[in-house]
């Protein structure tokens, strides 16, 4: 008997409830593609979430790393497409580098869900069917405005926003949100490439602060700059407010101690779990993948941080 979409949705809801405590045999194949390399610990909870969803929803999951190489990432997308997987979860770290390969995958009938990073134009700029992650521009804008209000930043001030990979979509979006808030208040934003190595990033930030004593505030853009920012401020011997992104153990400690004002948590575990769960539900029951904002209400200052702990220590 042919199922209607309503019956299929009802069945999926029942099966999803059962899966919460029972792992199913893998009958869906999916590839997850992470744009950095395995040493970047930010993605540990992402992978854990993906693995948990794969176990619960019956997915044969293959996790691949592009090592921050767009050519390799396109090769991985094309290889997954050629192998006939049912779904691809991919971090869209560039707004144009992966358009062709992702569109080819969707035309081949593969479910493609972006996670962690999205095209800066969203669904208008890429063929992916859904995005699971933080609204990064909005989060940067919120952090910027809260810092302005909390610390009395004013027109003519200068703030510093180092970025791990300035051209990556997460840095463009988050940094753009911070810049919008600052520009509206007449505040100048300085930025440099900090890189992904924590020790090097901390030294770059500290040296900039020493050379520019007029800086009134520091903004981390990702987990690396946010993890090492408090140490860089201490190394530079300055006393300025500091806010950033993500939820590594070091960031929690910095907020709790008062060395960091606040962080924007994007809940990386959910960025791994939801794409794989949605691929399974789309393949098995025809359910349409949907966007999930994992950063809603994620502003964590000292009043909230003690009740929210990172699943796994992380960097990005």
PDB file of C-alpha atoms in Angstrom:
ATOM      1  CA  UNK A   1       0.000   0.000   0.000  1.00  0.00           C
ATOM      2  CA  UNK A   2       1.353   3.420  -0.903  1.00  0.00           C
ATOM      3  CA  UNK A   3       1.840   5.721   2.073  1.00  0.00           C
ATOM      4  CA  UNK A   4       0.669   9.325   2.016  1.00  0.00           C
ATOM      5  CA  UNK A   5       3.140  11.950   3.237  1.00  0.00           C
ATOM      6  CA  UNK A   6       1.010  12.387   6.381  1.00  0.00           C
ATOM      7  CA  UNK A   7       1.172   8.671   7.165  1.00  0.00           C
ATOM      8  CA  UNK A   8       4.880   8.663   6.427  1.00  0.00           C
ATOM      9  CA  UNK A   9       5.426  11.563   8.822  1.00  0.00           C
ATOM     10  CA  UNK A  10       3.434   9.817  11.541  1.00  0.00           C
ATOM     11  CA  UNK A  11       5.414   6.625  11.057  1.00  0.00           C
ATOM     12  CA  UNK A  12       8.692   8.567  11.158  1.00  0.00           C
ATOM     13  CA  UNK A  13       7.704  10.162  14.462  1.00  0.00           C
ATOM     14  CA  UNK A  14       6.983   6.755  15.949  1.00  0.00           C
ATOM     15  CA  UNK A  15      10.213   5.270  14.660  1.00  0.00           C
ATOM     16  CA  UNK A  16      12.223   8.256  15.892  1.00  0.00           C
ATOM     17  CA  UNK A  17      10.829   7.691  19.396  1.00  0.00           C
ATOM     18  CA  UNK A  18      11.853   4.056  19.270  1.00  0.00           C
ATOM     19  CA  UNK A  19      15.323   4.991  18.017  1.00  0.00           C
ATOM     20  CA  UNK A  20      15.951   7.145  21.049  1.00  0.00           C
ATOM     21  CA  UNK A  21      16.814   3.976  22.970  1.00  0.00           C
ATOM     22  CA  UNK A  22      17.368   1.381  20.239  1.00  0.00           C
ATOM     23  CA  UNK A  23      20.063   1.383  17.560  1.00  0.00           C
ATOM     24  CA  UNK A  24      18.960   0.207  14.100  1.00  0.00           C
ATOM     25  CA  UNK A  25      20.843  -1.730  11.479  1.00  0.00           C
ATOM     26  CA  UNK A  26      22.547   0.634   9.018  1.00  0.00           C
ATOM     27  CA  UNK A  27      20.508   0.855   5.819  1.00  0.00           C
ATOM     28  CA  UNK A  28      21.321   4.464   4.852  1.00  0.00           C
ATOM     29  CA  UNK A  29      24.757   5.605   3.677  1.00  0.00           C
ATOM     30  CA  UNK A  30      26.041   9.101   4.440  1.00  0.00           C
ATOM     31  CA  UNK A  31      29.310  10.983   4.178  1.00  0.00           C
ATOM     32  CA  UNK A  32      30.200  13.866   6.493  1.00  0.00           C
ATOM     33  CA  UNK A  33      32.847  16.253   5.145  1.00  0.00           C
ATOM     34  CA  UNK A  34      34.677  18.559   7.564  1.00  0.00           C
ATOM     35  CA  UNK A  35      36.708  21.333   5.950  1.00  0.00           C
ATOM     36  CA  UNK A  36      39.587  21.281   8.435  1.00  0.00           C
ATOM     37  CA  UNK A  37      41.728  18.369   9.713  1.00  0.00           C
ATOM     38  CA  UNK A  38      41.236  15.935  12.616  1.00  0.00           C
ATOM     39  CA  UNK A  39      43.584  17.894  14.897  1.00  0.00           C
ATOM     40  CA  UNK A  40      41.061  20.762  15.099  1.00  0.00           C
ATOM     41  CA  UNK A  41      39.264  19.711  18.242  1.00  0.00           C
ATOM     42  CA  UNK A  42      36.237  21.926  17.672  1.00  0.00           C
ATOM     43  CA  UNK A  43      34.816  19.184  15.466  1.00  0.00           C
ATOM     44  CA  UNK A  44      35.109  16.418  18.088  1.00  0.00           C
ATOM     45  CA  UNK A  45      31.587  17.056  19.444  1.00  0.00           C
ATOM     46  CA  UNK A  46      30.328  17.461  15.859  1.00  0.00           C
ATOM     47  CA  UNK A  47      31.589  13.985  14.987  1.00  0.00           C
ATOM     48  CA  UNK A  48      30.236  12.574  18.267  1.00  0.00           C
ATOM     49  CA  UNK A  49      26.792  13.961  17.456  1.00  0.00           C
ATOM     50  CA  UNK A  50      26.945  12.538  13.937  1.00  0.00           C
ATOM     51  CA  UNK A  51      27.997   9.132  15.228  1.00  0.00           C
ATOM     52  CA  UNK A  52      25.216   9.086  17.814  1.00  0.00           C
ATOM     53  CA  UNK A  53      22.629   9.940  15.146  1.00  0.00           C
ATOM     54  CA  UNK A  54      24.057   7.301  12.809  1.00  0.00           C
ATOM     55  CA  UNK A  55      23.754   4.686  15.539  1.00  0.00           C
ATOM     56  CA  UNK A  56      20.193   5.651  16.412  1.00  0.00           C
ATOM     57  CA  UNK A  57      18.855   6.115  12.891  1.00  0.00           C
ATOM     58  CA  UNK A  58      20.603   3.255  11.119  1.00  0.00           C
ATOM     59  CA  UNK A  59      23.181   5.146   9.039  1.00  0.00           C
ATOM     60  CA  UNK A  60      26.486   3.847   7.687  1.00  0.00           C
ATOM     61  CA  UNK A  61      28.521   7.010   8.313  1.00  0.00           C
ATOM     62  CA  UNK A  62      31.863   7.927   6.738  1.00  0.00           C
ATOM     63  CA  UNK A  63      33.600  11.021   8.157  1.00  0.00           C
ATOM     64  CA  UNK A  64      36.149  12.717   5.887  1.00  0.00           C
ATOM     65  CA  UNK A  65      38.422  15.751   6.409  1.00  0.00           C
ATOM     66  CA  UNK A  66      39.388  18.255   3.700  1.00  0.00           C
ATOM     67  CA  UNK A  67      42.392  19.664   5.614  1.00  0.00           C
ATOM     68  CA  UNK A  68      41.425  23.240   4.686  1.00  0.00           C
ATOM     69  CA  UNK A  69      41.966  22.425   1.006  1.00  0.00           C
ATOM     70  CA  UNK A  70      39.034  23.401  -1.266  1.00  0.00           C
ATOM     71  CA  UNK A  71      40.292  21.134  -4.054  1.00  0.00           C
ATOM     72  CA  UNK A  72      40.358  18.158  -1.708  1.00  0.00           C
ATOM     73  CA  UNK A  73      36.912  19.077  -0.379  1.00  0.00           C
ATOM     74  CA  UNK A  74      35.466  19.123  -3.884  1.00  0.00           C
ATOM     75  CA  UNK A  75      37.140  15.778  -4.569  1.00  0.00           C
ATOM     76  CA  UNK A  76      35.510  14.348  -1.440  1.00  0.00           C
ATOM     77  CA  UNK A  77      32.076  15.645  -2.474  1.00  0.00           C
ATOM     78  CA  UNK A  78      32.503  14.225  -5.973  1.00  0.00           C
ATOM     79  CA  UNK A  79      33.725  10.881  -4.634  1.00  0.00           C
ATOM     80  CA  UNK A  80      30.769  10.595  -2.283  1.00  0.00           C
ATOM     81  CA  UNK A  81      28.420  11.432  -5.157  1.00  0.00           C
ATOM     82  CA  UNK A  82      30.030   8.838  -7.433  1.00  0.00           C
ATOM     83  CA  UNK A  83      29.805   6.175  -4.736  1.00  0.00           C
ATOM     84  CA  UNK A  84      26.027   6.620  -4.560  1.00  0.00           C
ATOM     85  CA  UNK A  85      25.637   7.649  -0.932  1.00  0.00           C
ATOM     86  CA  UNK A  86      22.155   8.623   0.210  1.00  0.00           C
ATOM     87  CA  UNK A  87      23.264  11.830   1.862  1.00  0.00           C
ATOM     88  CA  UNK A  88      26.167  14.232   2.303  1.00  0.00           C
ATOM     89  CA  UNK A  89      26.630  16.524   5.294  1.00  0.00           C
ATOM     90  CA  UNK A  90      29.183  19.179   4.400  1.00  0.00           C
ATOM     91  CA  UNK A  91      30.625  22.271   6.043  1.00  0.00           C
ATOM     92  CA  UNK A  92      30.239  24.976   3.379  1.00  0.00           C
ATOM     93  CA  UNK A  93      33.290  27.038   4.308  1.00  0.00           C
ATOM     94  CA  UNK A  94      33.285  28.997   1.024  1.00  0.00           C
ATOM     95  CA  UNK A  95      30.433  30.767  -0.722  1.00  0.00           C
ATOM     96  CA  UNK A  96      31.548  29.736  -4.202  1.00  0.00           C
ATOM     97  CA  UNK A  97      34.168  26.942  -4.123  1.00  0.00           C
ATOM     98  CA  UNK A  98      31.697  24.072  -3.697  1.00  0.00           C
ATOM     99  CA  UNK A  99      28.631  25.259  -5.590  1.00  0.00           C
ATOM    100  CA  UNK A 100      29.167  23.069  -8.647  1.00  0.00           C
ATOM    101  CA  UNK A 101      29.943  19.828  -6.815  1.00  0.00           C
ATOM    102  CA  UNK A 102      27.072  20.249  -4.350  1.00  0.00           C
ATOM    103  CA  UNK A 103      24.594  21.010  -7.140  1.00  0.00           C
ATOM    104  CA  UNK A 104      25.798  17.919  -9.000  1.00  0.00           C
ATOM    105  CA  UNK A 105      25.161  15.845  -5.880  1.00  0.00           C
ATOM    106  CA  UNK A 106      21.613  17.101  -5.421  1.00  0.00           C
ATOM    107  CA  UNK A 107      20.868  16.556  -9.130  1.00  0.00           C
ATOM    108  CA  UNK A 108      21.985  12.960  -8.619  1.00  0.00           C
ATOM    109  CA  UNK A 109      19.276  12.599  -5.968  1.00  0.00           C
ATOM    110  CA  UNK A 110      21.587  12.868  -2.972  1.00  0.00           C
ATOM    111  CA  UNK A 111      20.390  14.687   0.142  1.00  0.00           C
ATOM    112  CA  UNK A 112      22.898  17.455   0.913  1.00  0.00           C
ATOM    113  CA  UNK A 113      22.794  19.289   4.227  1.00  0.00           C
ATOM    114  CA  UNK A 114      25.221  22.042   5.128  1.00  0.00           C
ATOM    115  CA  UNK A 115      26.438  22.274   8.708  1.00  0.00           C
ATOM    116  CA  UNK A 116      28.648  24.575  10.777  1.00  0.00           C
ATOM    117  CA  UNK A 117      29.344  26.909   7.825  1.00  0.00           C
ATOM    118  CA  UNK A 118      26.849  28.021   5.195  1.00  0.00           C
ATOM    119  CA  UNK A 119      27.004  29.943   1.949  1.00  0.00           C
ATOM    120  CA  UNK A 120      26.840  33.638   2.825  1.00  0.00           C
ATOM    121  CA  UNK A 121      23.737  33.862   0.606  1.00  0.00           C
ATOM    122  CA  UNK A 122      22.145  30.835   2.251  1.00  0.00           C
ATOM    123  CA  UNK A 123      19.869  28.709   0.084  1.00  0.00           C
ATOM    124  CA  UNK A 124      20.029  31.340  -2.673  1.00  0.00           C
ATOM    125  CA  UNK A 125      23.753  30.751  -3.070  1.00  0.00           C
ATOM    126  CA  UNK A 126      24.011  26.968  -2.871  1.00  0.00           C
ATOM    127  CA  UNK A 127      22.021  23.859  -3.812  1.00  0.00           C
ATOM    128  CA  UNK A 128      22.189  22.348  -0.315  1.00  0.00           C
ATOM    129  CA  UNK A 129      18.707  21.449   0.956  1.00  0.00           C
ATOM    130  CA  UNK A 130      19.116  22.681   4.529  1.00  0.00           C
ATOM    131  CA  UNK A 131      21.631  24.250   6.927  1.00  0.00           C
ATOM    132  CA  UNK A 132      22.281  23.244  10.536  1.00  0.00           C
ATOM    133  CA  UNK A 133      24.292  25.806  12.452  1.00  0.00           C
ATOM    134  CA  UNK A 134      24.496  29.242  13.984  1.00  0.00           C
ATOM    135  CA  UNK A 135      23.257  32.386  12.255  1.00  0.00           C
ATOM    136  CA  UNK A 136      26.799  33.686  12.339  1.00  0.00           C
ATOM    137  CA  UNK A 137      26.245  37.251  11.141  1.00  0.00           C
ATOM    138  CA  UNK A 138      23.415  37.780  13.642  1.00  0.00           C
ATOM    139  CA  UNK A 139      25.553  36.319  16.432  1.00  0.00           C
ATOM    140  CA  UNK A 140      28.457  38.635  15.643  1.00  0.00           C
ATOM    141  CA  UNK A 141      26.083  41.600  15.565  1.00  0.00           C
ATOM    142  CA  UNK A 142      24.570  40.638  18.928  1.00  0.00           C
ATOM    143  CA  UNK A 143      27.957  40.182  20.566  1.00  0.00           C
ATOM    144  CA  UNK A 144      29.137  43.519  19.207  1.00  0.00           C
ATOM    145  CA  UNK A 145      26.110  45.415  20.445  1.00  0.00           C
ATOM    146  CA  UNK A 146      26.254  43.825  23.878  1.00  0.00           C
ATOM    147  CA  UNK A 147      29.917  44.727  24.242  1.00  0.00           C
ATOM    148  CA  UNK A 148      29.187  48.317  23.229  1.00  0.00           C
ATOM    149  CA  UNK A 149      26.440  48.600  25.834  1.00  0.00           C
ATOM    150  CA  UNK A 150      28.271  46.782  28.628  1.00  0.00           C
ATOM    151  CA  UNK A 151      31.586  48.620  28.320  1.00  0.00           C
ATOM    152  CA  UNK A 152      30.567  52.026  26.989  1.00  0.00           C
ATOM    153  CA  UNK A 153      32.412  51.720  23.697  1.00  0.00           C
ATOM    154  CA  UNK A 154      31.911  54.934  21.747  1.00  0.00           C
ATOM    155  CA  UNK A 155      32.523  56.699  18.466  1.00  0.00           C
ATOM    156  CA  UNK A 156      36.220  57.070  17.717  1.00  0.00           C
ATOM    157  CA  UNK A 157      37.236  53.961  19.662  1.00  0.00           C
ATOM    158  CA  UNK A 158      39.234  51.121  18.094  1.00  0.00           C
ATOM    159  CA  UNK A 159      38.558  47.423  18.723  1.00  0.00           C
ATOM    160  CA  UNK A 160      40.498  44.362  17.624  1.00  0.00           C
ATOM    161  CA  UNK A 161      38.940  41.305  15.909  1.00  0.00           C
ATOM    162  CA  UNK A 162      41.615  38.740  14.913  1.00  0.00           C
ATOM    163  CA  UNK A 163      40.326  35.974  12.606  1.00  0.00           C
ATOM    164  CA  UNK A 164      41.653  32.446  12.274  1.00  0.00           C
ATOM    165  CA  UNK A 165      40.919  32.121   8.537  1.00  0.00           C
ATOM    166  CA  UNK A 166      39.708  35.557   7.371  1.00  0.00           C
ATOM    167  CA  UNK A 167      38.335  34.281   4.035  1.00  0.00           C
ATOM    168  CA  UNK A 168      36.320  31.425   5.561  1.00  0.00           C
ATOM    169  CA  UNK A 169      32.578  32.013   5.540  1.00  0.00           C
ATOM    170  CA  UNK A 170      32.299  31.792   9.339  1.00  0.00           C
ATOM    171  CA  UNK A 171      34.910  34.545   9.756  1.00  0.00           C
ATOM    172  CA  UNK A 172      33.337  36.742   7.077  1.00  0.00           C
ATOM    173  CA  UNK A 173      29.886  36.372   8.628  1.00  0.00           C
ATOM    174  CA  UNK A 174      30.794  36.688  12.307  1.00  0.00           C
ATOM    175  CA  UNK A 175      33.324  39.428  11.655  1.00  0.00           C
ATOM    176  CA  UNK A 176      30.798  41.179   9.425  1.00  0.00           C
ATOM    177  CA  UNK A 177      28.240  41.168  12.213  1.00  0.00           C
ATOM    178  CA  UNK A 178      30.758  42.605  14.665  1.00  0.00           C
ATOM    179  CA  UNK A 179      31.782  45.249  12.115  1.00  0.00           C
ATOM    180  CA  UNK A 180      28.177  46.239  11.483  1.00  0.00           C
ATOM    181  CA  UNK A 181      27.577  46.847  15.177  1.00  0.00           C
ATOM    182  CA  UNK A 182      30.814  48.812  15.499  1.00  0.00           C
ATOM    183  CA  UNK A 183      30.285  50.864  12.331  1.00  0.00           C
ATOM    184  CA  UNK A 184      26.822  51.885  13.480  1.00  0.00           C
ATOM    185  CA  UNK A 185      28.440  53.238  16.655  1.00  0.00           C
ATOM    186  CA  UNK A 186      31.337  54.954  14.829  1.00  0.00           C
ATOM    187  CA  UNK A 187      33.911  52.453  16.121  1.00  0.00           C
ATOM    188  CA  UNK A 188      36.845  51.229  13.996  1.00  0.00           C
ATOM    189  CA  UNK A 189      37.605  47.497  13.731  1.00  0.00           C
ATOM    190  CA  UNK A 190      41.169  46.240  13.205  1.00  0.00           C
ATOM    191  CA  UNK A 191      41.756  42.634  12.142  1.00  0.00           C
ATOM    192  CA  UNK A 192      44.625  40.249  11.314  1.00  0.00           C
ATOM    193  CA  UNK A 193      44.997  36.613  10.298  1.00  0.00           C
ATOM    194  CA  UNK A 194      45.578  34.649  13.506  1.00  0.00           C
ATOM    195  CA  UNK A 195      45.734  31.118  12.080  1.00  0.00           C
ATOM    196  CA  UNK A 196      44.682  27.849  13.692  1.00  0.00           C
ATOM    197  CA  UNK A 197      47.707  27.159  15.893  1.00  0.00           C
ATOM    198  CA  UNK A 198      46.779  28.303  19.427  1.00  0.00           C
ATOM    199  CA  UNK A 199      50.278  29.306  20.532  1.00  0.00           C
ATOM    200  CA  UNK A 200      50.923  31.282  17.364  1.00  0.00           C
ATOM    201  CA  UNK A 201      47.514  32.947  17.532  1.00  0.00           C
ATOM    202  CA  UNK A 202      48.051  33.979  21.152  1.00  0.00           C
ATOM    203  CA  UNK A 203      51.403  35.552  20.265  1.00  0.00           C
ATOM    204  CA  UNK A 204      49.959  37.393  17.241  1.00  0.00           C
ATOM    205  CA  UNK A 205      47.126  38.832  19.339  1.00  0.00           C
ATOM    206  CA  UNK A 206      49.419  39.822  22.218  1.00  0.00           C
ATOM    207  CA  UNK A 207      51.919  41.530  19.914  1.00  0.00           C
ATOM    208  CA  UNK A 208      49.142  43.499  18.215  1.00  0.00           C
ATOM    209  CA  UNK A 209      47.797  44.669  21.583  1.00  0.00           C
ATOM    210  CA  UNK A 210      51.274  45.728  22.697  1.00  0.00           C
ATOM    211  CA  UNK A 211      51.798  47.661  19.459  1.00  0.00           C
ATOM    212  CA  UNK A 212      48.341  49.266  19.610  1.00  0.00           C
ATOM    213  CA  UNK A 213      47.648  50.437  23.175  1.00  0.00           C
ATOM    214  CA  UNK A 214      44.616  52.425  21.967  1.00  0.00           C
ATOM    215  CA  UNK A 215      42.565  49.228  21.426  1.00  0.00           C
ATOM    216  CA  UNK A 216      39.495  49.312  23.676  1.00  0.00           C
ATOM    217  CA  UNK A 217      38.160  45.740  23.288  1.00  0.00           C
ATOM    218  CA  UNK A 218      39.037  42.329  21.857  1.00  0.00           C
ATOM    219  CA  UNK A 219      36.683  40.046  19.899  1.00  0.00           C
ATOM    220  CA  UNK A 220      37.464  36.404  19.187  1.00  0.00           C
ATOM    221  CA  UNK A 221      36.045  35.129  15.906  1.00  0.00           C
ATOM    222  CA  UNK A 222      36.294  31.375  16.461  1.00  0.00           C
ATOM    223  CA  UNK A 223      37.397  28.910  19.100  1.00  0.00           C
ATOM    224  CA  UNK A 224      41.140  29.486  18.631  1.00  0.00           C
ATOM    225  CA  UNK A 225      41.071  33.265  19.082  1.00  0.00           C
ATOM    226  CA  UNK A 226      38.406  32.936  21.773  1.00  0.00           C
ATOM    227  CA  UNK A 227      40.400  30.292  23.652  1.00  0.00           C
ATOM    228  CA  UNK A 228      43.679  32.208  23.668  1.00  0.00           C
ATOM    229  CA  UNK A 229      42.337  35.769  23.892  1.00  0.00           C
ATOM    230  CA  UNK A 230      42.438  36.020  27.686  1.00  0.00           C
ATOM    231  CA  UNK A 231      46.015  34.749  27.711  1.00  0.00           C
ATOM    232  CA  UNK A 232      47.000  37.248  25.025  1.00  0.00           C
ATOM    233  CA  UNK A 233      45.517  40.120  27.027  1.00  0.00           C
ATOM    234  CA  UNK A 234      47.525  38.974  30.058  1.00  0.00           C
ATOM    235  CA  UNK A 235      50.692  38.591  27.971  1.00  0.00           C
ATOM    236  CA  UNK A 236      50.250  42.109  26.593  1.00  0.00           C
ATOM    237  CA  UNK A 237      49.795  43.565  30.072  1.00  0.00           C
ATOM    238  CA  UNK A 238      46.586  45.387  29.166  1.00  0.00           C
ATOM    239  CA  UNK A 239      43.131  45.453  30.717  1.00  0.00           C
ATOM    240  CA  UNK A 240      40.421  45.423  28.043  1.00  0.00           C
ATOM    241  CA  UNK A 241      37.059  43.619  27.717  1.00  0.00           C
ATOM    242  CA  UNK A 242      36.968  40.432  25.665  1.00  0.00           C
ATOM    243  CA  UNK A 243      34.143  38.462  24.047  1.00  0.00           C
ATOM    244  CA  UNK A 244      34.081  35.644  21.515  1.00  0.00           C
ATOM    245  CA  UNK A 245      32.592  32.429  20.188  1.00  0.00           C
ATOM    246  CA  UNK A 246      32.186  28.749  21.045  1.00  0.00           C
ATOM    247  CA  UNK A 247      32.493  26.661  24.180  1.00  0.00           C
ATOM    248  CA  UNK A 248      35.886  25.076  24.796  1.00  0.00           C
ATOM    249  CA  UNK A 249      36.799  24.256  28.392  1.00  0.00           C
ATOM    250  CA  UNK A 250      39.272  27.154  28.413  1.00  0.00           C
ATOM    251  CA  UNK A 251      36.543  29.546  27.287  1.00  0.00           C
ATOM    252  CA  UNK A 252      34.174  28.400  30.042  1.00  0.00           C
ATOM    253  CA  UNK A 253      36.938  28.928  32.595  1.00  0.00           C
ATOM    254  CA  UNK A 254      37.716  32.396  31.222  1.00  0.00           C
ATOM    255  CA  UNK A 255      34.086  33.510  31.425  1.00  0.00           C
ATOM    256  CA  UNK A 256      33.624  32.062  34.912  1.00  0.00           C
ATOM    257  CA  UNK A 257      36.782  33.803  36.131  1.00  0.00           C
ATOM    258  CA  UNK A 258      35.801  37.147  34.595  1.00  0.00           C
ATOM    259  CA  UNK A 259      38.736  37.178  32.170  1.00  0.00           C
ATOM    260  CA  UNK A 260      36.205  36.990  29.314  1.00  0.00           C
ATOM    261  CA  UNK A 261      32.896  38.847  29.201  1.00  0.00           C
ATOM    262  CA  UNK A 262      30.838  36.354  27.183  1.00  0.00           C
ATOM    263  CA  UNK A 263      30.818  33.763  24.421  1.00  0.00           C
ATOM    264  CA  UNK A 264      28.389  32.822  21.661  1.00  0.00           C
ATOM    265  CA  UNK A 265      27.834  29.048  21.766  1.00  0.00           C
ATOM    266  CA  UNK A 266      26.847  27.332  18.510  1.00  0.00           C
ATOM    267  CA  UNK A 267      26.307  23.848  20.036  1.00  0.00           C
ATOM    268  CA  UNK A 268      28.515  21.766  17.726  1.00  0.00           C
ATOM    269  CA  UNK A 269      27.109  18.429  18.913  1.00  0.00           C
ATOM    270  CA  UNK A 270      23.767  19.382  17.356  1.00  0.00           C
ATOM    271  CA  UNK A 271      25.542  20.399  14.138  1.00  0.00           C
ATOM    272  CA  UNK A 272      26.639  16.785  13.800  1.00  0.00           C
ATOM    273  CA  UNK A 273      23.519  15.089  15.081  1.00  0.00           C
ATOM    274  CA  UNK A 274      20.790  16.860  13.111  1.00  0.00           C
ATOM    275  CA  UNK A 275      22.245  16.549   9.577  1.00  0.00           C
ATOM    276  CA  UNK A 276      22.658  12.766   9.880  1.00  0.00           C
ATOM    277  CA  UNK A 277      19.252  12.340  11.507  1.00  0.00           C
ATOM    278  CA  UNK A 278      17.629  14.420   8.756  1.00  0.00           C
ATOM    279  CA  UNK A 279      19.380  12.461   6.003  1.00  0.00           C
ATOM    280  CA  UNK A 280      17.993   9.234   7.494  1.00  0.00           C
ATOM    281  CA  UNK A 281      14.471  10.606   7.862  1.00  0.00           C
ATOM    282  CA  UNK A 282      14.498  12.069   4.362  1.00  0.00           C
ATOM    283  CA  UNK A 283      15.732   8.822   2.827  1.00  0.00           C
ATOM    284  CA  UNK A 284      13.460   6.484   4.788  1.00  0.00           C
ATOM    285  CA  UNK A 285      10.254   8.512   5.013  1.00  0.00           C
ATOM    286  CA  UNK A 286      10.502  11.316   2.483  1.00  0.00           C
ATOM    287  CA  UNK A 287      10.608  14.034   5.139  1.00  0.00           C
ATOM    288  CA  UNK A 288      11.909  17.372   3.896  1.00  0.00           C
ATOM    289  CA  UNK A 289      15.200  18.534   5.504  1.00  0.00           C
ATOM    290  CA  UNK A 290      14.867  21.812   7.348  1.00  0.00           C
ATOM    291  CA  UNK A 291      17.184  24.533   8.618  1.00  0.00           C
ATOM    292  CA  UNK A 292      18.116  24.339  12.305  1.00  0.00           C
ATOM    293  CA  UNK A 293      19.561  27.388  14.097  1.00  0.00           C
ATOM    294  CA  UNK A 294      21.834  25.861  16.745  1.00  0.00           C
ATOM    295  CA  UNK A 295      22.831  29.280  18.083  1.00  0.00           C
ATOM    296  CA  UNK A 296      19.469  30.547  19.302  1.00  0.00           C
ATOM    297  CA  UNK A 297      19.717  32.153  22.713  1.00  0.00           C
ATOM    298  CA  UNK A 298      23.390  31.207  22.919  1.00  0.00           C
ATOM    299  CA  UNK A 299      24.762  34.392  24.536  1.00  0.00           C
ATOM    300  CA  UNK A 300      26.587  33.056  27.598  1.00  0.00           C
ATOM    301  CA  UNK A 301      27.962  35.483  30.145  1.00  0.00           C
ATOM    302  CA  UNK A 302      28.942  34.777  33.737  1.00  0.00           C
ATOM    303  CA  UNK A 303      25.298  34.556  34.825  1.00  0.00           C
ATOM    304  CA  UNK A 304      24.657  31.618  32.468  1.00  0.00           C
ATOM    305  CA  UNK A 305      27.962  29.943  31.701  1.00  0.00           C
ATOM    306  CA  UNK A 306      28.126  27.883  34.913  1.00  0.00           C
ATOM    307  CA  UNK A 307      25.041  25.909  33.842  1.00  0.00           C
ATOM    308  CA  UNK A 308      26.365  25.140  30.339  1.00  0.00           C
ATOM    309  CA  UNK A 309      29.424  22.929  29.917  1.00  0.00           C
ATOM    310  CA  UNK A 310      31.197  21.853  26.716  1.00  0.00           C
ATOM    311  CA  UNK A 311      30.771  18.199  25.751  1.00  0.00           C
ATOM    312  CA  UNK A 312      34.357  17.980  24.553  1.00  0.00           C
ATOM    313  CA  UNK A 313      37.175  20.549  24.675  1.00  0.00           C
ATOM    314  CA  UNK A 314      37.492  22.215  21.303  1.00  0.00           C
ATOM    315  CA  UNK A 315      39.327  24.632  19.051  1.00  0.00           C
ATOM    316  CA  UNK A 316      38.464  26.422  15.865  1.00  0.00           C
TER     317      UNK A 316
END
